[in-house]
Amino acid sequence: MSHPLPTLGRGYYWQELTVGQRFQTFRRTITETDLVNFISTTGMLETIFIDSTFERGAIKGRPVPGALTYGLIEGLLMQGMVQGTGLALLEVHKKMLAPVVVGDTVWAEVEVTSLRPTSTQNRAIVGSRIDVKNQRNEDVITYTATRMLAGKPE
């Protein structure tokens, strides 16, 4: 009899999570290429992002859009928490706390804050708080996310 092999990188089924459970993502250094590709793709061609001579006041370095930082963290979460088990991103509430610049390394701490199985189809609504930090362990973004996750195959 053949037993299926576990899939490397598979996210968590909702039954494998508990309220209060915490995770940490891998780290990701933001490059000039990341900035240029992101603002070109999205059309965020704001002066603060495209003019290296623009006076930015207290911000030292080349700031990146908060949306870029958020997107990179969501990518790290996809690779480690919800790959193959995430069914929907239902709600997000974000607060930007500090600037992120090219050369910063970002990562996140994640806490499961709620877990509610649905009445049908072996799914659950999972809430989490995500605290994004830089290489100095400073909070740069905090957000909550509500996702629908699949359950273990029956």
Short mmCIF file of N, CA, C and O in Angstrom, two decimals, residues 30 32 35 39 47-52 54 56 59-66 68-69 99-102 104:
data_model
loop_
_atom_site.label_atom_id
_atom_site.label_comp_id
_atom_site.label_asym_id
_atom_site.label_seq_id
_atom_site.Cartn_x
_atom_site.Cartn_y
_atom_site.Cartn_z
N ILE A 30 15.01 44.57 1.18
CA ILE A 30 14.38 45.28 0.06
C ILE A 30 15.46 45.97 -0.75
O ILE A 30 16.28 46.72 -0.22
N GLU A 32 16.84 48.12 -4.45
CA GLU A 32 16.46 49.16 -5.41
C GLU A 32 15.64 48.55 -6.55
O GLU A 32 14.67 49.15 -7.01
N LEU A 35 12.08 48.17 -5.50
CA LEU A 35 11.39 49.46 -5.54
C LEU A 35 11.01 49.83 -6.97
O LEU A 35 9.85 50.15 -7.26
N ILE A 39 7.06 50.10 -8.22
CA ILE A 39 6.43 51.37 -8.60
C ILE A 39 6.12 51.43 -10.09
O ILE A 39 5.13 52.03 -10.50
N THR A 47 6.81 61.31 -6.69
CA THR A 47 8.14 61.93 -6.64
C THR A 47 9.02 61.35 -5.54
O THR A 47 10.20 61.11 -5.75
N ILE A 48 8.46 61.11 -4.38
CA ILE A 48 9.25 60.59 -3.26
C ILE A 48 9.91 59.25 -3.60
O ILE A 48 10.96 58.90 -3.06
N PHE A 49 9.32 58.50 -4.55
CA PHE A 49 9.85 57.19 -4.92
C PHE A 49 10.72 57.21 -6.18
O PHE A 49 11.54 56.32 -6.37
N ILE A 50 10.54 58.23 -7.05
CA ILE A 50 11.25 58.19 -8.34
C ILE A 50 12.36 59.22 -8.47
O ILE A 50 13.18 59.12 -9.38
N ASP A 51 12.43 60.19 -7.58
CA ASP A 51 13.44 61.27 -7.67
C ASP A 51 14.40 61.15 -6.50
O ASP A 51 14.06 61.49 -5.36
N SER A 52 15.61 60.65 -6.77
CA SER A 52 16.58 60.46 -5.69
C SER A 52 17.07 61.78 -5.10
O SER A 52 17.67 61.78 -4.03
N PHE A 54 14.90 64.31 -4.41
CA PHE A 54 13.75 64.91 -3.73
C PHE A 54 14.03 65.00 -2.24
O PHE A 54 14.51 64.05 -1.62
N ARG A 56 13.31 64.66 1.38
CA ARG A 56 12.38 63.80 2.11
C ARG A 56 12.27 64.16 3.59
O ARG A 56 11.68 63.42 4.37
N ILE A 59 13.33 61.43 6.58
CA ILE A 59 13.57 60.08 6.07
C ILE A 59 14.94 60.04 5.40
O ILE A 59 15.20 60.75 4.44
N LYS A 60 15.81 59.20 5.92
CA LYS A 60 17.14 59.01 5.33
C LYS A 60 17.09 57.79 4.42
O LYS A 60 16.66 56.72 4.84
N GLY A 61 17.52 57.95 3.18
CA GLY A 61 17.51 56.83 2.25
C GLY A 61 16.34 56.92 1.28
O GLY A 61 15.61 57.90 1.23
N ARG A 62 16.19 55.85 0.48
CA ARG A 62 15.14 55.78 -0.55
C ARG A 62 13.93 55.07 0.01
O ARG A 62 13.91 53.83 0.13
N PRO A 63 12.87 55.81 0.37
CA PRO A 63 11.69 55.16 0.94
C PRO A 63 10.98 54.28 -0.08
O PRO A 63 11.04 54.53 -1.27
N VAL A 64 10.34 53.25 0.43
CA VAL A 64 9.56 52.36 -0.42
C VAL A 64 8.09 52.46 0.01
O VAL A 64 7.79 52.74 1.17
N PRO A 65 7.16 52.26 -0.91
CA PRO A 65 5.75 52.31 -0.55
C PRO A 65 5.41 51.27 0.51
O PRO A 65 5.93 50.13 0.48
N GLY A 66 4.54 51.64 1.43
CA GLY A 66 4.08 50.68 2.42
C GLY A 66 3.45 49.45 1.77
O GLY A 66 3.56 48.34 2.29
N LEU A 68 4.45 47.97 -0.86
CA LEU A 68 5.52 47.04 -1.24
C LEU A 68 5.93 46.20 -0.03
O LEU A 68 6.03 44.97 -0.13
N THR A 69 6.14 46.85 1.10
CA THR A 69 6.52 46.11 2.31
C THR A 69 5.44 45.10 2.68
O THR A 69 5.73 43.94 2.95
N PRO A 99 8.85 54.54 8.40
CA PRO A 99 9.28 54.36 7.00
C PRO A 99 10.19 53.15 6.84
O PRO A 99 10.93 52.78 7.75
N VAL A 100 10.10 52.57 5.65
CA VAL A 100 11.00 51.50 5.23
C VAL A 100 11.74 52.03 4.02
O VAL A 100 11.13 52.64 3.13
N VAL A 101 13.05 51.82 3.97
CA VAL A 101 13.86 52.32 2.87
C VAL A 101 14.61 51.17 2.21
O VAL A 101 14.77 50.09 2.80
N VAL A 102 15.05 51.42 0.98
CA VAL A 102 15.88 50.44 0.27
C VAL A 102 17.05 50.06 1.17
O VAL A 102 17.69 50.93 1.77
N ASP A 104 16.66 48.12 3.86
CA ASP A 104 16.10 47.57 5.09
C ASP A 104 15.74 46.11 4.89
O ASP A 104 15.38 45.68 3.79
#
